[in-house]
Structure formats: structure tokens, C-alpha cells
Tab-separated table of C-alpha atoms and ligand atoms in Angstrom:
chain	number	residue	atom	x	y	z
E	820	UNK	CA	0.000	0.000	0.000
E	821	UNK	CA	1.680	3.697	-0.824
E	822	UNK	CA	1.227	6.040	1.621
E	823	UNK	CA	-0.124	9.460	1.264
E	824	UNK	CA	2.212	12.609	0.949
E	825	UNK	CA	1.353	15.742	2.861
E	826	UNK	CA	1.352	18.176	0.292
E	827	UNK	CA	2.901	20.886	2.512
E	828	UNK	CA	4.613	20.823	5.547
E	829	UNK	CA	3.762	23.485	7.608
E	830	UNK	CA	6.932	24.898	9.284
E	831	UNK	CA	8.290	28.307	10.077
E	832	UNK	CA	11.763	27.758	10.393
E	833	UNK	CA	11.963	31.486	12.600
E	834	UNK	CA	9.151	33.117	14.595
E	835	UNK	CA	11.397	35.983	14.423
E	836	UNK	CA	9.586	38.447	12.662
E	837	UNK	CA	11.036	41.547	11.250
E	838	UNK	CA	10.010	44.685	12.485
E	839	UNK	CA	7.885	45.279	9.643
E	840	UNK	CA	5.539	42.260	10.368
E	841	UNK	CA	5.802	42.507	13.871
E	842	UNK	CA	4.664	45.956	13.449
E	843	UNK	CA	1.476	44.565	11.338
E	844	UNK	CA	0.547	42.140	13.711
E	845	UNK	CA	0.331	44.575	16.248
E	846	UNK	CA	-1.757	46.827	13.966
E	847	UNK	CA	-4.079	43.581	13.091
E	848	UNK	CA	-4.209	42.813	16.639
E	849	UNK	CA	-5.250	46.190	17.737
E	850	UNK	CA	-8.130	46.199	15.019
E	851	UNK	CA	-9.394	43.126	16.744
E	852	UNK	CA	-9.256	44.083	19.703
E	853	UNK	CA	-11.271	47.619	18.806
E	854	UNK	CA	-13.780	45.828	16.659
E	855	UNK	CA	-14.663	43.619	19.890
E	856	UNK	CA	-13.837	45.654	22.607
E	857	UNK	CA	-18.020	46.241	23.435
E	858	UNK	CA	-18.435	42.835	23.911
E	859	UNK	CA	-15.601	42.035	25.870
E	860	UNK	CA	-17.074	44.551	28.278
E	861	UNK	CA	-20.290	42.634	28.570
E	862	UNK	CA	-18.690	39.332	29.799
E	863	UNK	CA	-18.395	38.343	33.217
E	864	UNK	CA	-14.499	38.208	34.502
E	865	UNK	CA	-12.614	36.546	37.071
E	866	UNK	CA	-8.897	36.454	38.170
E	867	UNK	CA	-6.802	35.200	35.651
E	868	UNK	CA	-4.127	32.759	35.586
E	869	UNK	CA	-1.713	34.368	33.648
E	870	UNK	CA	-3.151	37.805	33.032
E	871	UNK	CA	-4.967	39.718	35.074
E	872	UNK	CA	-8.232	38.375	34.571
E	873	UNK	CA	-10.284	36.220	32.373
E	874	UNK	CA	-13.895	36.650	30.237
E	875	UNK	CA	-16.676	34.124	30.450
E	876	UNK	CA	-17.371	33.662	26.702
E	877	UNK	CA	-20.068	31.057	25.630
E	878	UNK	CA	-19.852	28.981	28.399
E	879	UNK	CA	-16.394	29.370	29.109
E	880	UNK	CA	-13.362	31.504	30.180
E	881	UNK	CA	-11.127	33.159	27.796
E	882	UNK	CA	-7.984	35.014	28.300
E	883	UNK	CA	-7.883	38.813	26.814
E	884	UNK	CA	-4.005	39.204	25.936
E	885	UNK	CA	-1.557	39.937	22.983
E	886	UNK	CA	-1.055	36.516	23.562
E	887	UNK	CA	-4.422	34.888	23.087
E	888	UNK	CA	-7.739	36.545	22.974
E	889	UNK	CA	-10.868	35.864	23.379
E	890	UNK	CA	-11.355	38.616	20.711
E	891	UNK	CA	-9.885	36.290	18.527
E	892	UNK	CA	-12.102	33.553	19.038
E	893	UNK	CA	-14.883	35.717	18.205
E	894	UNK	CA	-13.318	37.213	15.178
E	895	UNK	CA	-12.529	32.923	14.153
E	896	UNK	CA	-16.095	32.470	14.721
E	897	UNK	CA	-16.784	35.552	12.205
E	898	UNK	CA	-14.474	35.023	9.467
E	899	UNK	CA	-12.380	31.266	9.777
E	900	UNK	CA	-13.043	29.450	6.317
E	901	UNK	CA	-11.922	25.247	7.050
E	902	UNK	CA	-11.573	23.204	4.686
E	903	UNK	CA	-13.079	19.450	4.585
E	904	UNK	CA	-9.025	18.136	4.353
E	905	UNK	CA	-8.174	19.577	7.305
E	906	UNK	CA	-6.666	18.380	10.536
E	907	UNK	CA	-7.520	19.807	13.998
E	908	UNK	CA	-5.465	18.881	17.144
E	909	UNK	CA	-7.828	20.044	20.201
E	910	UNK	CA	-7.064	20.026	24.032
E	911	UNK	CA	-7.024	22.102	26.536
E	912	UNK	CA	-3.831	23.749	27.570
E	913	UNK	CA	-1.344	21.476	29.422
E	914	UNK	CA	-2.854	18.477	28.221
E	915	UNK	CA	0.070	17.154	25.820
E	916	UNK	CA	-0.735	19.546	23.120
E	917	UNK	CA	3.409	19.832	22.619
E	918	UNK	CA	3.724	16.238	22.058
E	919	UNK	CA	0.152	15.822	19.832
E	920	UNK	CA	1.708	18.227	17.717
E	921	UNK	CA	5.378	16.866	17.286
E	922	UNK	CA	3.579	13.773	16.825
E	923	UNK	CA	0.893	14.593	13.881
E	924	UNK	CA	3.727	16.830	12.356
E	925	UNK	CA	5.692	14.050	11.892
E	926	UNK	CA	3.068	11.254	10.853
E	927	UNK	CA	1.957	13.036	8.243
E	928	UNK	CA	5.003	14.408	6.891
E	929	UNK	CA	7.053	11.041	7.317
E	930	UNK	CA	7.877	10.927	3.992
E	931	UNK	CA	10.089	14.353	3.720
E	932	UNK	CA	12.479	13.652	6.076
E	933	UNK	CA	13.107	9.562	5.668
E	934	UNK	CA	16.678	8.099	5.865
E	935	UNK	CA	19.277	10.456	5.032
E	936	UNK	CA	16.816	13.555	5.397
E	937	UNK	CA	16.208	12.714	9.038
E	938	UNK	CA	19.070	14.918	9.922
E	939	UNK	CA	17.078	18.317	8.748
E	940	UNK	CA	14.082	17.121	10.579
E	941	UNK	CA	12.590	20.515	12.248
E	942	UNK	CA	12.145	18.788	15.249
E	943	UNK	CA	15.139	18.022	15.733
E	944	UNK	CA	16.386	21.926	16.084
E	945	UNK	CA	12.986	23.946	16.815
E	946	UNK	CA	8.975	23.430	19.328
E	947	UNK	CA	6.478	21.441	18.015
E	948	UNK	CA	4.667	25.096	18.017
E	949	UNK	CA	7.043	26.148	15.353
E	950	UNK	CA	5.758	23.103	13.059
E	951	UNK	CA	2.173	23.634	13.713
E	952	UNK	CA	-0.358	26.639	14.508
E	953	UNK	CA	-2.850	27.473	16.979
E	954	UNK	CA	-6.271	28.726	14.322
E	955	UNK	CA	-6.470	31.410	17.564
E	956	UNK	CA	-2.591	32.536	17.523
E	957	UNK	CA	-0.382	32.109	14.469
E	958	UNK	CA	-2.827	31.359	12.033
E	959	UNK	CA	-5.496	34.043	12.853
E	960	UNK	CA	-2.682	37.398	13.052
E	961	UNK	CA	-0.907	35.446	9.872
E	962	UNK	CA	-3.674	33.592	7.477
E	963	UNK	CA	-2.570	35.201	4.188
E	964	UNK	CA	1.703	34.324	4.607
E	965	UNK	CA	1.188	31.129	6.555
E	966	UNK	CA	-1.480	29.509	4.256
E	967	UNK	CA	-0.878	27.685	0.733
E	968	UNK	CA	-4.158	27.316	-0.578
E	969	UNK	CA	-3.524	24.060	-2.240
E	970	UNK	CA	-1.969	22.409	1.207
E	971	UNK	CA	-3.126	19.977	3.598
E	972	UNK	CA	-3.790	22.149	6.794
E	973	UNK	CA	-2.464	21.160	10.309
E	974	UNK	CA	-3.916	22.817	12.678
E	975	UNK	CA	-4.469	23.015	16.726
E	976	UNK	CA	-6.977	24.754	18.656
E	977	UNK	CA	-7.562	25.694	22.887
E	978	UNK	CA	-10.925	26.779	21.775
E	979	UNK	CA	-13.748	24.622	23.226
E	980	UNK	CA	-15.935	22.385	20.654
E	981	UNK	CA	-19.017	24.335	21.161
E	982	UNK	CA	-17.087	28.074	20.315
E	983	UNK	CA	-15.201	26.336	17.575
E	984	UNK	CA	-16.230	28.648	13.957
E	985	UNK	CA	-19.100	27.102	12.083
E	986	UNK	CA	-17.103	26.031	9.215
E	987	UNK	CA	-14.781	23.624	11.484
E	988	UNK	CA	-18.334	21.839	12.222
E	989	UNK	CA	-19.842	22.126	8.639
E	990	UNK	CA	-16.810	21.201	6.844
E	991	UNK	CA	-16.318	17.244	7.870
E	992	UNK	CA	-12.866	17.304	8.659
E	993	UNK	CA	-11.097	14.983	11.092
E	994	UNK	CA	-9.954	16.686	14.787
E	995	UNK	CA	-7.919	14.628	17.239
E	996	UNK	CA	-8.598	15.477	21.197
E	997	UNK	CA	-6.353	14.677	23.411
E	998	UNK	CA	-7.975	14.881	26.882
E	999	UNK	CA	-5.266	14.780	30.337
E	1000	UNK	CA	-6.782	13.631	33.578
E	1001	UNK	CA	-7.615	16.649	35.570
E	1002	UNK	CA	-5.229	16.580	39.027
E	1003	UNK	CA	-1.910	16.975	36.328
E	1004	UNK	CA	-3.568	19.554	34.594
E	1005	UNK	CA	-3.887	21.698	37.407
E	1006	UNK	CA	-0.241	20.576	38.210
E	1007	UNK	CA	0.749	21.375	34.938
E	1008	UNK	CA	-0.970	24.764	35.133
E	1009	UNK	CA	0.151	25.736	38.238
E	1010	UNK	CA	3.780	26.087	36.866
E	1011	UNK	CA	3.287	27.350	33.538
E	1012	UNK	CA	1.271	29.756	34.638
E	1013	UNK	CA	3.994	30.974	37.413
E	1014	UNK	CA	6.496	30.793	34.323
E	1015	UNK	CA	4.609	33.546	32.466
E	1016	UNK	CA	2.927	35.908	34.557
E	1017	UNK	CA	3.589	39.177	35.258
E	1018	UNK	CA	6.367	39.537	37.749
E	1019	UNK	CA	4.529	42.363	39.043
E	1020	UNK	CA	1.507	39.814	40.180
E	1021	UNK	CA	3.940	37.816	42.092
E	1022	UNK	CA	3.223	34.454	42.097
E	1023	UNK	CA	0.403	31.799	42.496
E	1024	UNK	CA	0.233	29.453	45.212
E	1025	UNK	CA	-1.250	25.981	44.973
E	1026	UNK	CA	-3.888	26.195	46.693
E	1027	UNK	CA	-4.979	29.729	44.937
E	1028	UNK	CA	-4.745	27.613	41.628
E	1029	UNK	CA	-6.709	24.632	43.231
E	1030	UNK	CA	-9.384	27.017	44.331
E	1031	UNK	CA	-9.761	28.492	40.561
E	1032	UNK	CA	-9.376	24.993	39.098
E	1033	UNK	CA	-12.225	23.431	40.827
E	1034	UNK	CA	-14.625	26.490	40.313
E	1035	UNK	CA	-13.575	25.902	36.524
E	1036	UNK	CA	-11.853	29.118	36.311
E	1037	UNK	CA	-8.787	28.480	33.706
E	1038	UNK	CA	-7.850	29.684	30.580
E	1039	UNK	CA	-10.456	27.980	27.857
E	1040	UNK	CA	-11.739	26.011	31.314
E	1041	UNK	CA	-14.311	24.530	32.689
E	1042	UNK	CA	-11.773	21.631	32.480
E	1043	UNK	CA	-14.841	19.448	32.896
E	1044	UNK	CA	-17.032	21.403	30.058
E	1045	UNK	CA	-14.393	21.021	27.497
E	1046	UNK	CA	-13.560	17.340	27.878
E	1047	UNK	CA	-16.672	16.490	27.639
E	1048	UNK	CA	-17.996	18.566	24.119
E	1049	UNK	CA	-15.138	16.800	22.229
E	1050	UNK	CA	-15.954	13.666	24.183
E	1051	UNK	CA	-19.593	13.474	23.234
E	1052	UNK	CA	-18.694	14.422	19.628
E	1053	UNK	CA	-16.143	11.721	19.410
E	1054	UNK	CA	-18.830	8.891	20.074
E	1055	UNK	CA	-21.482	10.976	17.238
E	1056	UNK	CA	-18.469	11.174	14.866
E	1057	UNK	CA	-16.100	8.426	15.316
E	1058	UNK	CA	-15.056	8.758	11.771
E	1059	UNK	CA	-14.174	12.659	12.243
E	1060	UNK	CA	-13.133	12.696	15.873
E	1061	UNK	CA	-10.626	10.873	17.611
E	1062	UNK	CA	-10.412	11.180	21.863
E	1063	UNK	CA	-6.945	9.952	23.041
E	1064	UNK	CA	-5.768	10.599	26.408
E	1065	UNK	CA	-2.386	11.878	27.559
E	1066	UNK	CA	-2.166	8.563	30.140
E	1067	UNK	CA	-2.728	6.049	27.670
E	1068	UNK	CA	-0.696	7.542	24.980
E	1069	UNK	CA	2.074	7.114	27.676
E	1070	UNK	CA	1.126	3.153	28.656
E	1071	UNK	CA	0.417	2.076	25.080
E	1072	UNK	CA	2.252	4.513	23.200
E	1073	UNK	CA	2.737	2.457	20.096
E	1074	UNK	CA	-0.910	1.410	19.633
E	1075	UNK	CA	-1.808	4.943	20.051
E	1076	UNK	CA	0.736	5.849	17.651
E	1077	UNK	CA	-0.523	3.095	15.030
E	1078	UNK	CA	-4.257	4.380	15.535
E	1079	UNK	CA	-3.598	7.854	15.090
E	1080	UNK	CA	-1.858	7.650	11.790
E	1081	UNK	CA	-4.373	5.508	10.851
E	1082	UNK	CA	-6.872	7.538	11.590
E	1083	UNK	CA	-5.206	10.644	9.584
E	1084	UNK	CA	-5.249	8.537	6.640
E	1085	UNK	CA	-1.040	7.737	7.009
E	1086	UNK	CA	-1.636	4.757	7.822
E	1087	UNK	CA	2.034	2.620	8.505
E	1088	UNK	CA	3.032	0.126	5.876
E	1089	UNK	CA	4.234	-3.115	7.273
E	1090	UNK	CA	7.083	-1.963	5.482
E	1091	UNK	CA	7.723	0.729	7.726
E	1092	UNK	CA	6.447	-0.771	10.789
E	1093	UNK	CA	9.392	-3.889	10.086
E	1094	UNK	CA	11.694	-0.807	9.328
E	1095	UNK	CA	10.808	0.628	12.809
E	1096	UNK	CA	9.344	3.927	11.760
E	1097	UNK	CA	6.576	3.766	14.271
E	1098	UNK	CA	9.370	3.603	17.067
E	1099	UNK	CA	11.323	6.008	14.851
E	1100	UNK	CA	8.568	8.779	15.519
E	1101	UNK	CA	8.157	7.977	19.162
E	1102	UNK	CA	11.899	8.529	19.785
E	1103	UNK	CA	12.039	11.745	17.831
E	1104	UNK	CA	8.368	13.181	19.631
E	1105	UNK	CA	9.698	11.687	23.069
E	1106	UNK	CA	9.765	14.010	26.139
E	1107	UNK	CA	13.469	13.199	26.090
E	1108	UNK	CA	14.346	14.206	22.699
E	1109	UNK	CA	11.729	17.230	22.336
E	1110	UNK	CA	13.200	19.013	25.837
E	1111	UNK	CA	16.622	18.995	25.099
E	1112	UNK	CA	15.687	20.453	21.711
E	1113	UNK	CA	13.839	23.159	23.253
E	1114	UNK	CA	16.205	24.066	26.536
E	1115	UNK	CA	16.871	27.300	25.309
E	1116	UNK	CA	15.760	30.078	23.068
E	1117	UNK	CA	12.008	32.071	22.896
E	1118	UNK	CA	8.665	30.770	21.296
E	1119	UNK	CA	7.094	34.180	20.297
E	1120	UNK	CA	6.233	36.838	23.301
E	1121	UNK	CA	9.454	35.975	25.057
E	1122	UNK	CA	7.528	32.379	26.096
E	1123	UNK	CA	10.895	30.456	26.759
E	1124	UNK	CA	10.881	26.797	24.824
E	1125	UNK	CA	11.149	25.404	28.102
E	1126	UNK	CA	8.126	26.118	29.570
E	1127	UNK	CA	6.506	23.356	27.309
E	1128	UNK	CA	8.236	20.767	28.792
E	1129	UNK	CA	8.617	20.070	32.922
E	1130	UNK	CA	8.252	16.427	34.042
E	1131	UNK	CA	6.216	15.108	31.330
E	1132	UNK	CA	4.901	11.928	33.711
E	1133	UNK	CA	1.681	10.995	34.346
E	1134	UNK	CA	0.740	11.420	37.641
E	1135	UNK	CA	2.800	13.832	39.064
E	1136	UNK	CA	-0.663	15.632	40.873
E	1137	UNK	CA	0.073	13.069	43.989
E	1138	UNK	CA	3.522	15.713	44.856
E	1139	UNK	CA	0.926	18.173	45.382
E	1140	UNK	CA	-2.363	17.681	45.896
E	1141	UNK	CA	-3.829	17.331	49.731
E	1142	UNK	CA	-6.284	14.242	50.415
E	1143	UNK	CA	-9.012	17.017	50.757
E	1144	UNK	CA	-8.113	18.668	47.674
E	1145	UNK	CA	-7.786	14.987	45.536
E	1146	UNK	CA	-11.446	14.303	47.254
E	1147	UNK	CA	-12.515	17.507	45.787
E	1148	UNK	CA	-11.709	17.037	42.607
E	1149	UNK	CA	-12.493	13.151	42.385
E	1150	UNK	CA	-16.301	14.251	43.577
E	1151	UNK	CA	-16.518	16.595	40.608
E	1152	UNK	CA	-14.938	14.497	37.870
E	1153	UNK	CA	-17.699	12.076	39.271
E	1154	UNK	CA	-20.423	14.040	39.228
E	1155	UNK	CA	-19.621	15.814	36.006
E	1156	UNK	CA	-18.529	12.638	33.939
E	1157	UNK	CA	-21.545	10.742	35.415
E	1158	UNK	CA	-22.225	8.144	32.739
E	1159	UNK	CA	-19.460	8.934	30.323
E	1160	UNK	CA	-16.699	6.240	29.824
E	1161	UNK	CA	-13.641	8.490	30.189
E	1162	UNK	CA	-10.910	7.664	32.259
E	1163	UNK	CA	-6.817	7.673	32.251
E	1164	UNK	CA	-5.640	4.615	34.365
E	1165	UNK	CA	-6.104	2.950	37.891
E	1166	UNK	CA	-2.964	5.343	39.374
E	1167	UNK	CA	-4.433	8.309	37.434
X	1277	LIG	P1	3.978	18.608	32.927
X	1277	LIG	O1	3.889	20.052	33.306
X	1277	LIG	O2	3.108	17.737	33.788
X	1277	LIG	O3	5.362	18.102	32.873
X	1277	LIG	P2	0.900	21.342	26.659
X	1277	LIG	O4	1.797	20.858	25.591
X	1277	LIG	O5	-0.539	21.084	26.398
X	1277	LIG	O6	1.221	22.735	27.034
X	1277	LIG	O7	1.207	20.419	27.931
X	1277	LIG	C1	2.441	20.488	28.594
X	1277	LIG	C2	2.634	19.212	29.379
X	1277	LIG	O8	2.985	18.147	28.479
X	1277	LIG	C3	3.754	19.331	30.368
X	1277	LIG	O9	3.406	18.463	31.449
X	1277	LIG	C4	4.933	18.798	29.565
X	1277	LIG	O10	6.012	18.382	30.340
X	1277	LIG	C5	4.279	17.641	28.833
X	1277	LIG	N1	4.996	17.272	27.595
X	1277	LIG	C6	5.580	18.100	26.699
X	1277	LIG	N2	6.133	17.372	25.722
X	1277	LIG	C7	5.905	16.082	25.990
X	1277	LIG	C8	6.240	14.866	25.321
X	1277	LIG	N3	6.932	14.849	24.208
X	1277	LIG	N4	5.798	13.704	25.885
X	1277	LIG	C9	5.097	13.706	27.035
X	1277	LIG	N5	4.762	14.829	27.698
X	1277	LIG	C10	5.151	16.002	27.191
């Protein structure tokens, strides 16, 4: 069987924009941010993570930042045009969205950098986040340079399935979630978010993030909420939408592998699969690999490489979570995922 060739590989090779861009984006951004600004100020707020505060937006809270915007979701929802070939990656943040990424980036576009090419793989030298866009980040401030219109489209996506833009849901394209069990998202959160605030906030304690976690206040959050909209999609759509979880990707990490590409339509040959390109892709996606890649330089708005990757374990919540506060949140995964078959693992 021959496999399929990506027609494009989507990689910027710099997010170092020259002044000239970087003073467009601004202007774009600003434009955005005026054309939405009256509904911004009609949504309820709380304390932010990471910025000051965030904006309850259909259902669920949104950040308002050069960074990511809830203006921008809006504006998605107003203009985004998908296309029935293309790929979503959705998850909330700090659910594995690095590794998803690295991963789908390099399924699809096996072919380019095979044998002797291997060595100019752009994983080996820049993030995952370099090889493929956020629709809410790169690909909103940039959609005329970053977009061939003839190319297979790779893209990932915070936003929750219910605020996704129309013509995601019309067009019949194929997402992948990837869903992380709650107590290491919080975990997970926690730090990142201490990695990028303001200094002039100071920083978050645990239980401060616990307390905002539980009442579902994070950044594209109800945690809860958003598992469970791609969830219940996965089961109508099995054919469109694929729900993987962080914990079993780790356990059974070939399988997952395997079903993934097969469900992007790159299938592995048993050529390959005797050639060990399935454990290939692993290795080069692995935590291992992927953090010593990225233990120095800037993703774009000074967000170090580094603060993608930390521990990368499953189960890491049990270093910081109190009995009390694991009861908590056990009580309102139960409640919440009352008659829904999603789970991680018996340690999870
Ligand atoms: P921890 O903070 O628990 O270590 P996201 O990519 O959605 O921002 O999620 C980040 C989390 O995924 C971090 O978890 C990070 O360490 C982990 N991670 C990043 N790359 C990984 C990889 N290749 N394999 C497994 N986990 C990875």
C-alpha cells in the first residue's frame, strides 16, 4: 500500500519576525481588539491565571491578551473558512498539546524527512509550536503568509468544541482530542502559569490555583465542560473525531501511535512498521528528545521553549495535591462525567 504525501509541511523555520511584520501584527491585533472591545465589556471576569483576569465567553473563560484573545475567538467564529481536508489537534492547555503536535507533524510528513533527510528534521532543532499553529494565535494574526491554498492544513486549537467557527463543524474534517486527567492539569498549570505571569503579580500558590481549578476558572476552562464537548462528539463522529488521552498515549504509546496515523489517513506500511518507523517517531516526539531540543531560546512573546516541557509523567498531581483537595476534585470528575466512559488509568 503507498502512503499518502502531505502536500505541505507546515513549518516556520523562525518566529522571528522583522520589524515590519511585527509591526502589522500589532496593527491587526489592535483592530481586533477595537472591533470587539463592546463585547468584551459585557462578559463576566474573574482572576486570571496568567493575566490579570479572564472573560466568560459562551460557556467558558477566555484570556484577553496579545497573547491569546478571546477577541480572537470571536473574530474565528466571524471570518475562519476550514476546509473538509483539514486536521484539527484540540485540548485544553497542558494536556500534551506539545507532544500531539510533534507527533501529527511528523506522521503526516514522514515521507520528507526519511533516511538520510532525518538529519534536517525541524524537530530536531525547533517546538512542536514552530511546526504547527494554533487557528487562535499564528494562524489568525498570519492567514494570508502562513497559508498555501492548495496544502493539507495542520492545525491546533484551545478553543472549546461548542465556540469552535461554524465552518470547522460544517466542513467534515477529522480533529484529534487529546484529553489529560484533571489533578496533572492543574499541576501542569500551576507552573506554567507561574512561568509567564507578570512579575509584578507575584506568584500563584497551589492552593490559589486549586481554588480556581475546581470552580472551573482556567484559561479555555471549565476543564470538565471542554472534555466532555469533544468527548460526546467523538462517540457521534467516530469517523471525524478521535479522543486519546495523555495517560494512555504514555502506557500504550505504540498502539496509540498506530491508531492515530491511521486515523489521519497515514496509515504505517508493514514496510515501515518492520523498518521501525513507528518507534522512529516515538523517539524523535519523546519528552526526552523534544526538551533537550527546546532548553533554550524564545517561542514568540518571550515564552521560553522550556516552559513546554517540565516532568512530562503521568501522575505527578500526587507531589501536590492534599487528600481534601484529591477528594474535591475526584467528587466533581464524578459528578460531572456521570455516565461517560472516560478515564486515564487505575494510578491516574
Ligand atoms: P507537565 O507540566 O506535567 O510536565 P501542553 O503541551 O498542552 O502545554 O502540555 C504540557 C505538558 O505536556 C507538560 O506536562 C509537559 O512536560 C508535557 N509534555 C511536553 N512534551 C511532551 C512529550 N513529548 N511527551 C510527554 N509529555 C510532554
Amino acid at each position: 500500500m503507498s502512503i499518502p504525501i502531505a502536500s505541505h509541511a507546515f513549518y516556520l523555520p523562525s518566529i522571528t519576525k522583522c520589524n515590519d511584520e511585527d509591526k502589522q501584527e500589532r496593527a491587526n491585533m489592535a483592530l481586533v481588539f477595537d472591533q470587539y472591545k463592546d463585547r468584551l465589556a459585557t462578559l463576566p471576569k474573574e482572576k486570571g491565571w496568567i493575566t490579570e483576569n479572564v472573560y466568560m465567553y459562551q460557556g467558558f473563560w477566555h484570556q484577553s491578551s496579545r497573547r491569546i484573545s478571546v477577541e480572537t475567538v470571536m473574530a474565528l467564529q466571524d471570518t475562519f473558512k476550514a476546509r473538509p481536508t483539514d486536521i484539527y489537534l484540540a485540548t485544553l492547555p497542558k494536556s500534551g498539546t506539545t507532544w500531539l503536535k510533534a507527533l501529527v507533524f511528523s506522521l503526516v510528513n514522514r515521507n520528507l524527512y526519511k533516511n538520510n533527510r532525518l538529519s534536517t528534521h525541524p524537530l530536531l532543532v525547533s517546538n512542536p509550536h514552530n511546526c504547527l499553529p494554533f487557528i487562535e494565535i499564528e494562524v489568525f494574526r498570519n492567514t494570508p503568509t502562513y497559508v498555501d491554498p492548495h496544502s493539507l492544513r495542520l492545525f491546533a486549537t484551545h478553543i472549546p468544541y461548542t465556540s469552535l467557527p461554524q465552518s470547522i463543524l460544517d466542513s467534515g474534517c477529522r480533529l484529534v482530542y487529546l484529553c489529560r486527567n484533571p489533578k496533572d492539569v492543574l499541576v501542569s498549570m500551576f507552573h506554567f502559569a507561574n512561568k509567564l505571569r507578570d512579575k509584578s503579580r507575584g506568584l500563584m500558590t497551589f492552593e490559589e490555583a486549586f481554588e480556581l481549578f475546581s470552580r472551573g476558572v482556567m484559561p479555555t476552562g471549565p476543564y470538565w465542560d471542554h472534555v466532555k464537548g469533544y468527548h460526546k462528539v467523538s462517540l457521534e463522529y467516530p469517523k471525524n473525531v478521535l479522543f486519546l488521552t495523555y495517560e494512555d498515549m504514555n502506557i500504550n504509546t505504540m498502539n496509540n501511535v498506530k491508531r492515530l496515523a491511521k486515523f489521519l489517513g497515514y496509515p504505517f506500511t508493514e514496510e515501515e512498521e518492520a523498518e521501525g518507523a513507528v518507534q522512529g517517531i516515538i523517539r524523535l516526539c519523546s519528552y526526552e528528545n523534544l526538551s533537550e531540543v527546546n532548553k533554550h531560546g524564545n517561542l514568540r512573546e518571550d515564552i521560553p521553549n522550556g516552559a513546554f516541557f517540565r516532568e512530562g509523567k503521568v501522575g505527578d498531581w500526587t507531589n501536590y495535591l492534599t487528600g481534601e483537595m484529591n477528594r474535591i476534585i475526584d467528587e466533581i470528575t464524578k459528578e460531572k462525567f456521570y455516565g461517560l466512559d472516560i478515564s486515564w488509568c487505575p494510578t491516574c
